[in-house]
PDB file of C-alpha atoms in Angstrom:
ATOM      1  CA  MET H   1      -1.517  -8.439   0.452  1.00  0.00           C
ATOM      2  CA  ASN H   2       0.291 -10.496   2.766  1.00  0.00           C
ATOM      3  CA  GLN H   3      -1.024 -12.394   6.010  1.00  0.00           C
ATOM      4  CA  LYS H   4      -0.166  -9.542   8.250  1.00  0.00           C
ATOM      5  CA  GLU H   5      -1.934  -6.904   6.304  1.00  0.00           C
ATOM      6  CA  TYR H   6      -5.048  -9.129   5.906  1.00  0.00           C
ATOM      7  CA  SER H   7      -5.228  -9.979   9.619  1.00  0.00           C
ATOM      8  CA  VAL H   8      -5.211  -6.037  10.157  1.00  0.00           C
ATOM      9  CA  LYS H   9      -7.950  -5.774   7.499  1.00  0.00           C
ATOM     10  CA  ILE H  10     -10.095  -8.490   9.253  1.00  0.00           C
ATOM     11  CA  PHE H  11      -9.602  -6.493  12.340  1.00  0.00           C
ATOM     12  CA  TRP H  12     -10.831  -3.283  11.125  1.00  0.00           C
ATOM     13  CA  MET H  13     -13.732  -4.786   9.084  1.00  0.00           C
ATOM     14  CA  ASN H  14     -15.105  -6.147  12.364  1.00  0.00           C
ATOM     15  CA  PRO H  15     -18.121  -3.912  13.562  1.00  0.00           C
ATOM     16  CA  PHE H  16     -17.105  -4.334  17.078  1.00  0.00           C
ATOM     17  CA  THR H  17     -13.691  -2.678  16.432  1.00  0.00           C
ATOM     18  CA  TYR H  18     -15.787   0.405  15.288  1.00  0.00           C
ATOM     19  CA  LEU H  19     -18.011   0.211  18.543  1.00  0.00           C
ATOM     20  CA  ALA H  20     -14.825  -0.053  20.777  1.00  0.00           C
ATOM     21  CA  VAL H  21     -13.273   2.949  19.017  1.00  0.00           C
ATOM     22  CA  PHE H  22     -16.696   4.834  19.250  1.00  0.00           C
ATOM     23  CA  THR H  23     -16.850   3.964  23.029  1.00  0.00           C
ATOM     24  CA  VAL H  24     -13.363   5.047  23.985  1.00  0.00           C
ATOM     25  CA  LEU H  25     -13.744   8.240  22.195  1.00  0.00           C
ATOM     26  CA  VAL H  26     -17.115   9.192  23.541  1.00  0.00           C
ATOM     27  CA  CYS H  27     -16.066   8.259  27.106  1.00  0.00           C
ATOM     28  CA  GLU H  28     -12.834  10.313  27.022  1.00  0.00           C
ATOM     29  CA  TRP H  29     -14.529  13.162  25.457  1.00  0.00           C
ATOM     30  CA  GLY H  30     -17.442  13.124  28.068  1.00  0.00           C
ATOM     31  CA  PHE H  31     -15.010  12.832  30.863  1.00  0.00           C
ATOM     32  CA  ILE H  32     -12.858  15.533  29.595  1.00  0.00           C
ATOM     33  CA  THR H  33     -15.555  17.845  28.561  1.00  0.00           C
ATOM     34  CA  TRP H  34     -17.522  17.429  31.815  1.00  0.00           C
ATOM     35  CA  PHE H  35     -14.588  17.362  34.488  1.00  0.00           C
ATOM     36  CA  GLN H  36     -12.013  19.458  32.770  1.00  0.00           C
ATOM     37  CA  PRO H  37      -9.169  17.731  34.485  1.00  0.00           C
ATOM     38  CA  PRO H  38      -5.686  18.946  34.397  1.00  0.00           C
ATOM     39  CA  PHE H  39      -3.336  18.215  31.722  1.00  0.00           C
ATOM     40  CA  SER H  40      -1.798  15.248  33.728  1.00  0.00           C
ATOM     41  CA  ILE H  41      -4.973  13.464  34.243  1.00  0.00           C
ATOM     42  CA  MET H  42      -6.120  14.210  30.629  1.00  0.00           C
ATOM     43  CA  VAL H  43      -2.880  12.281  29.544  1.00  0.00           C
ATOM     44  CA  GLY H  44      -3.889   9.455  31.914  1.00  0.00           C
ATOM     45  CA  VAL H  45      -7.311   9.319  30.606  1.00  0.00           C
ATOM     46  CA  LEU H  46      -5.971   9.126  26.996  1.00  0.00           C
ATOM     47  CA  ALA H  47      -3.567   6.414  27.961  1.00  0.00           C
ATOM     48  CA  THR H  48      -6.490   4.386  29.659  1.00  0.00           C
ATOM     49  CA  GLY H  49      -8.404   4.573  26.313  1.00  0.00           C
ATOM     50  CA  ILE H  50      -5.402   3.383  24.254  1.00  0.00           C
ATOM     51  CA  ILE H  51      -4.931   0.329  26.924  1.00  0.00           C
ATOM     52  CA  VAL H  52      -8.889  -0.326  26.579  1.00  0.00           C
ATOM     53  CA  PHE H  53      -8.484  -0.632  22.893  1.00  0.00           C
ATOM     54  CA  ALA H  54      -5.379  -2.689  22.879  1.00  0.00           C
ATOM     55  CA  ALA H  55      -7.118  -4.988  25.390  1.00  0.00           C
ATOM     56  CA  TRP H  56     -10.034  -5.105  22.724  1.00  0.00           C
ATOM     57  CA  ALA H  57      -7.672  -6.045  19.867  1.00  0.00           C
ATOM     58  CA  LEU H  58      -5.933  -8.847  21.946  1.00  0.00           C
ATOM     59  CA  ILE H  59      -9.307 -10.287  22.753  1.00  0.00           C
ATOM     60  CA  PHE H  60     -10.287  -9.990  19.156  1.00  0.00           C
ATOM     61  CA  PHE H  61      -7.242 -11.842  17.749  1.00  0.00           C
ATOM     62  CA  LYS H  62      -7.762 -14.626  20.471  1.00  0.00           C
ATOM     63  CA  PHE H  63     -11.402 -15.222  19.150  1.00  0.00           C
ATOM     64  CA  GLY H  64     -12.326 -18.342  17.473  1.00  0.00           C
ATOM     65  CA  SER H  65     -13.840 -16.597  14.620  1.00  0.00           C
ATOM     66  CA  PHE H  66     -10.665 -14.779  13.782  1.00  0.00           C
ATOM     67  CA  GLN H  67      -8.377 -17.956  14.523  1.00  0.00           C
ATOM     68  CA  GLN H  68     -10.595 -19.841  11.725  1.00  0.00           C
ATOM     69  CA  ARG H  69     -10.384 -17.008   9.320  1.00  0.00           C
ATOM     70  CA  TYR H  70      -6.594 -16.603  10.123  1.00  0.00           C
ATOM     71  CA  SER H  71      -5.822 -20.246   9.100  1.00  0.00           C
ATOM     72  CA  SER H  72      -7.610 -19.877   5.880  1.00  0.00           C
ATOM     73  CA  LEU H  73      -5.553 -16.873   4.842  1.00  0.00           C
ATOM     74  CA  PRO H  74      -3.319 -18.840   2.557  1.00  0.00           C
ATOM     75  CA  TYR H  75      -6.030 -20.056   0.567  1.00  0.00           C
ATOM     76  CA  GLU H  76      -7.629 -16.844   0.510  1.00  0.00           C
ATOM     77  CA  LEU H  77      -4.645 -15.027  -0.722  1.00  0.00           C
ATOM     78  CA  GLU H  78      -3.818 -17.674  -3.456  1.00  0.00           C
ATOM     79  CA  ARG H  79      -7.658 -17.368  -4.337  1.00  0.00           C
ATOM     80  CA  LYS H  80      -7.382 -13.568  -4.845  1.00  0.00           C
ATOM     81  CA  GLU H  81      -4.080 -13.720  -6.934  1.00  0.00           C
ATOM     82  CA  LEU H  82      -5.727 -16.616  -9.117  1.00  0.00           C
ATOM     83  CA  GLU H  83      -8.621 -14.502  -9.719  1.00  0.00           C
ATOM     84  CA  THR H  84      -6.400 -11.689 -10.701  1.00  0.00           C
ATOM     85  CA  LEU H  85      -4.657 -13.971 -13.084  1.00  0.00           C
ATOM     86  CA  LEU H  86      -7.484 -15.427 -14.883  1.00  0.00           C
ATOM     87  CA  LYS H  87      -8.548 -11.830 -15.924  1.00  0.00           C
ATOM     88  CA  SER H  88      -5.778 -12.269 -18.665  1.00  0.00           C
ATOM     89  CA  ALA H  89      -6.299 -16.159 -19.512  1.00  0.00           C
ATOM     90  CA  ALA H  90      -7.850 -17.061 -22.790  1.00  0.00           C
ATOM     91  CA  ALA H  91     -11.588 -17.835 -22.843  1.00  0.00           C
ATOM     92  CA  PRO H  92     -11.143 -21.437 -23.163  1.00  0.00           C
ATOM     93  CA  PHE H  93      -8.959 -21.689 -20.024  1.00  0.00           C
ATOM     94  CA  LYS H  94     -10.440 -18.881 -17.929  1.00  0.00           C
ATOM     95  CA  LYS H  95     -14.363 -20.477 -17.878  1.00  0.00           C
ATOM     96  CA  PRO H  96     -13.542 -23.896 -16.515  1.00  0.00           C
ATOM     97  CA  ALA H  97     -10.842 -22.517 -14.131  1.00  0.00           C
ATOM     98  CA  LEU H  98     -13.216 -19.955 -12.698  1.00  0.00           C
ATOM     99  CA  ASP H  99     -15.941 -22.865 -12.433  1.00  0.00           C
ATOM    100  CA  LEU H 100     -13.047 -25.107 -10.861  1.00  0.00           C
ATOM    101  CA  LEU H 101     -12.165 -22.236  -8.272  1.00  0.00           C
ATOM    102  CA  ASP H 102     -15.959 -21.797  -7.366  1.00  0.00           C
ATOM    103  CA  LEU H 103     -16.395 -25.557  -6.894  1.00  0.00           C
ATOM    104  CA  LEU H 104     -13.207 -25.851  -4.806  1.00  0.00           C
ATOM    105  CA  SER H 105     -14.688 -23.074  -2.508  1.00  0.00           C
ATOM    106  CA  ASN H 106     -17.784 -24.951  -1.974  1.00  0.00           C
ATOM    107  CA  THR H 107     -16.317 -28.221  -1.433  1.00  0.00           C
ATOM    108  CA  ARG H 108     -13.922 -26.774   1.250  1.00  0.00           C
ATOM    109  CA  GLN H 109     -16.826 -25.137   3.000  1.00  0.00           C
ATOM    110  CA  GLU H 110     -18.972 -28.354   2.925  1.00  0.00           C
ATOM    111  CA  PHE H 111     -16.326 -30.863   3.946  1.00  0.00           C
ATOM    112  CA  GLN H 112     -14.017 -30.118   6.495  1.00  0.00           C
ATOM    113  CA  SER H 113     -11.892 -33.233   6.690  1.00  0.00           C
ATOM    114  CA  GLN H 114      -8.355 -32.141   7.297  1.00  0.00           C
ATOM    115  CA  ILE H 115      -6.837 -34.706   4.950  1.00  0.00           C
ATOM    116  CA  PHE H 116      -9.057 -33.439   1.997  1.00  0.00           C
ATOM    117  CA  GLN H 117      -8.556 -29.757   2.820  1.00  0.00           C
ATOM    118  CA  GLN H 118      -5.055 -30.446   2.293  1.00  0.00           C
ATOM    119  CA  GLU H 119      -5.364 -31.592  -1.006  1.00  0.00           C
ATOM    120  CA  LEU H 120      -8.021 -29.069  -1.878  1.00  0.00           C
ATOM    121  CA  ASP H 121      -5.707 -26.226  -0.904  1.00  0.00           C
ATOM    122  CA  SER H 122      -2.875 -28.003  -3.160  1.00  0.00           C
ATOM    123  CA  MET H 123      -5.256 -28.095  -5.779  1.00  0.00           C
ATOM    124  CA  VAL H 124      -5.870 -24.145  -5.540  1.00  0.00           C
ATOM    125  CA  SER H 125      -2.007 -23.752  -5.498  1.00  0.00           C
ATOM    126  CA  ASN H 126      -1.631 -25.905  -8.609  1.00  0.00           C
ATOM    127  CA  LEU H 127      -4.319 -24.162 -10.307  1.00  0.00           C
ATOM    128  CA  ARG H 128      -2.579 -20.814  -9.562  1.00  0.00           C
ATOM    129  CA  ASP H 129       0.515 -21.931 -10.920  1.00  0.00           C
ATOM    130  CA  LEU H 130      -0.958 -23.328 -14.159  1.00  0.00           C
ATOM    131  CA  SER H 131      -2.827 -20.156 -14.555  1.00  0.00           C
ATOM    132  CA  ARG H 132       0.472 -18.275 -13.980  1.00  0.00           C
ATOM    133  CA  ASN H 133       2.083 -20.376 -16.801  1.00  0.00           C
ATOM    134  CA  HIS H 134      -0.825 -20.183 -18.933  1.00  0.00           C
ATOM    135  CA  VAL H 135      -1.156 -16.483 -18.764  1.00  0.00           C
ATOM    136  CA  GLN H 136       2.588 -15.910 -19.783  1.00  0.00           C
ATOM    137  CA  LEU H 137       2.306 -18.447 -22.456  1.00  0.00           C
ATOM    138  CA  PHE H 138      -0.841 -16.886 -23.880  1.00  0.00           C
ATOM    139  CA  SER H 139       0.777 -13.498 -24.032  1.00  0.00           C
ATOM    140  CA  ARG H 140       3.632 -14.908 -26.105  1.00  0.00           C
ATOM    141  CA  VAL H 141       1.830 -17.128 -28.411  1.00  0.00           C
ATOM    142  CA  HIS H 142       1.286 -14.701 -31.280  1.00  0.00           C
ATOM    143  CA  GLN H 143       4.238 -12.327 -30.697  1.00  0.00           C
ATOM    144  CA  PHE H 144       7.325 -14.374 -30.317  1.00  0.00           C
ATOM    145  CA  GLY H 145       8.856 -17.415 -32.162  1.00  0.00           C
ATOM    146  CA  THR H 146       8.614 -19.025 -35.310  1.00  0.00           C
ATOM    147  CA  GLU H 147       5.403 -20.483 -36.787  1.00  0.00           C
ATOM    148  CA  ALA H 148       6.186 -23.958 -35.453  1.00  0.00           C
ATOM    149  CA  GLN H 149       7.053 -22.714 -32.219  1.00  0.00           C
ATOM    150  CA  GLN H 150       3.889 -20.771 -32.119  1.00  0.00           C
ATOM    151  CA  LYS H 151       1.976 -23.961 -32.998  1.00  0.00           C
ATOM    152  CA  LYS H 152       3.606 -25.760 -30.250  1.00  0.00           C
ATOM    153  CA  MET H 153       2.750 -22.868 -27.641  1.00  0.00           C
ATOM    154  CA  ALA H 154      -1.018 -23.096 -28.966  1.00  0.00           C
ATOM    155  CA  LEU H 155      -0.984 -26.759 -28.559  1.00  0.00           C
ATOM    156  CA  ILE H 156       0.280 -26.284 -24.844  1.00  0.00           C
ATOM    157  CA  LEU H 157      -2.504 -23.790 -24.262  1.00  0.00           C
ATOM    158  CA  GLN H 158      -5.088 -26.230 -25.554  1.00  0.00           C
ATOM    159  CA  GLN H 159      -3.770 -29.013 -23.436  1.00  0.00           C
ATOM    160  CA  GLN H 160      -3.883 -26.697 -20.316  1.00  0.00           C
ATOM    161  CA  ALA H 161      -7.473 -25.944 -20.925  1.00  0.00           C
ATOM    162  CA  GLN H 162      -8.391 -29.482 -21.308  1.00  0.00           C
ATOM    163  CA  SER H 163      -6.501 -30.313 -18.022  1.00  0.00           C
ATOM    164  CA  VAL H 164      -8.537 -27.867 -16.086  1.00  0.00           C
ATOM    165  CA  LYS H 165     -11.625 -29.314 -17.738  1.00  0.00           C
ATOM    166  CA  ASN H 166     -10.712 -32.619 -16.733  1.00  0.00           C
ATOM    167  CA  SER H 167      -9.994 -31.463 -13.304  1.00  0.00           C
ATOM    168  CA  LEU H 168     -13.334 -29.817 -12.969  1.00  0.00           C
ATOM    169  CA  GLU H 169     -15.178 -32.890 -14.038  1.00  0.00           C
ATOM    170  CA  ALA H 170     -13.222 -35.052 -11.562  1.00  0.00           C
ATOM    171  CA  LEU H 171     -13.854 -32.759  -8.600  1.00  0.00           C
ATOM    172  CA  ARG H 172     -17.564 -32.580  -9.556  1.00  0.00           C
ATOM    173  CA  SER H 173     -17.559 -36.378  -9.292  1.00  0.00           C
ATOM    174  CA  PHE H 174     -15.657 -36.190  -5.899  1.00  0.00           C
ATOM    175  CA  SER H 175     -17.917 -33.521  -4.453  1.00  0.00           C
ATOM    176  CA  GLY H 176     -21.230 -35.414  -5.573  1.00  0.00           C
ATOM    177  CA  SER H 177     -20.061 -38.545  -3.321  1.00  0.00           C
ATOM    178  CA  LEU H 178     -19.358 -36.267  -0.389  1.00  0.00           C
ATOM    179  CA  THR H 179     -22.894 -37.282   0.834  1.00  0.00           C
ATOM    180  CA  LEU H 180     -22.071 -40.861   0.770  1.00  0.00           C
ATOM    181  CA  LEU H 181     -19.271 -40.878   3.007  1.00  0.00           C
ATOM    182  CA  ASP H 182     -21.209 -41.156   6.372  1.00  0.00           C
ATOM    183  CA  ALA H 183     -22.591 -44.377   4.927  1.00  0.00           C
ATOM    184  CA  HIS H 184     -19.352 -45.573   3.615  1.00  0.00           C
ATOM    185  CA  PRO H 185     -16.405 -44.218   5.633  1.00  0.00           C
ATOM    186  CA  ASP H 186     -13.961 -46.666   4.103  1.00  0.00           C
ATOM    187  CA  ASP H 187     -14.212 -44.659   0.938  1.00  0.00           C
ATOM    188  CA  HIS H 188     -12.139 -41.842   2.407  1.00  0.00           C
ATOM    189  CA  THR H 189      -8.839 -43.354   1.170  1.00  0.00           C
ATOM    190  CA  LYS H 190     -10.060 -44.086  -2.312  1.00  0.00           C
ATOM    191  CA  MET H 191     -11.577 -40.423  -2.405  1.00  0.00           C
ATOM    192  CA  GLY H 192      -8.311 -39.073  -1.012  1.00  0.00           C
ATOM    193  CA  SER H 193      -6.422 -40.666  -3.814  1.00  0.00           C
ATOM    194  CA  ASN H 194      -8.770 -39.421  -6.297  1.00  0.00           C
ATOM    195  CA  LEU H 195      -8.063 -35.836  -5.250  1.00  0.00           C
ATOM    196  CA  LYS H 196      -4.206 -36.774  -5.393  1.00  0.00           C
ATOM    197  CA  ALA H 197      -4.762 -37.942  -9.037  1.00  0.00           C
ATOM    198  CA  ILE H 198      -6.322 -34.726  -9.832  1.00  0.00           C
ATOM    199  CA  ASN H 199      -3.544 -32.565  -8.342  1.00  0.00           C
ATOM    200  CA  GLN H 200      -0.928 -34.967 -10.320  1.00  0.00           C
ATOM    201  CA  GLU H 201      -2.501 -34.055 -13.620  1.00  0.00           C
ATOM    202  CA  LEU H 202      -2.356 -30.330 -13.021  1.00  0.00           C
ATOM    203  CA  GLN H 203       1.218 -30.605 -11.951  1.00  0.00           C
ATOM    204  CA  ASN H 204       2.034 -32.885 -14.951  1.00  0.00           C
ATOM    205  CA  VAL H 205       0.787 -29.755 -17.063  1.00  0.00           C
ATOM    206  CA  ILE H 206       2.623 -27.322 -15.085  1.00  0.00           C
ATOM    207  CA  GLN H 207       5.797 -29.175 -15.834  1.00  0.00           C
ATOM    208  CA  GLU H 208       5.475 -29.255 -19.383  1.00  0.00           C
ATOM    209  CA  VAL H 209       6.218 -25.240 -19.678  1.00  0.00           C
ATOM    210  CA  LEU H 210       8.769 -25.184 -16.974  1.00  0.00           C
TER     211      LEU H 210
END
């Protein structure tokens, strides 16, 4: 699902959209039934209903709540793709990856610093890329290659799982320090560096199978 499709989904999931549709239909039906106007006026009434609904759509897409959700679309789409990928991952990789994904979501919600948001979003992207590589490698490890090659692939799979575990522990340490930021604002730079280090480790493991 791309951003446009997801935006339309957000619009139709909003209860006020259903209320707008219901109100327009009831008003038009009531007017036409009660007054029984000629065809030309009926067309005008229907056109007015369409214009009113279009006005609601315009207002909706200008709402701050929609803008906030729209700005998070890239993250949401990557998260959904990642969740799908992890269904086919090996168990030693899947469990810490899901835990890391949940922790990333919680950390993004609790801490809104734009600098850290970018690093957290990058971490989701890196985890997605690593998971894609992992799933591809996991599907081949027992089917292709010589015995030596299969052992090498198995070792890479273990390294990938360990990298995710390391990232999970590092992010737990990071999220546990968030409450201290107000008292120690100078720690922003240090903590930002910690996030960059987590991302770098994930990227290094990704590069090993490219």
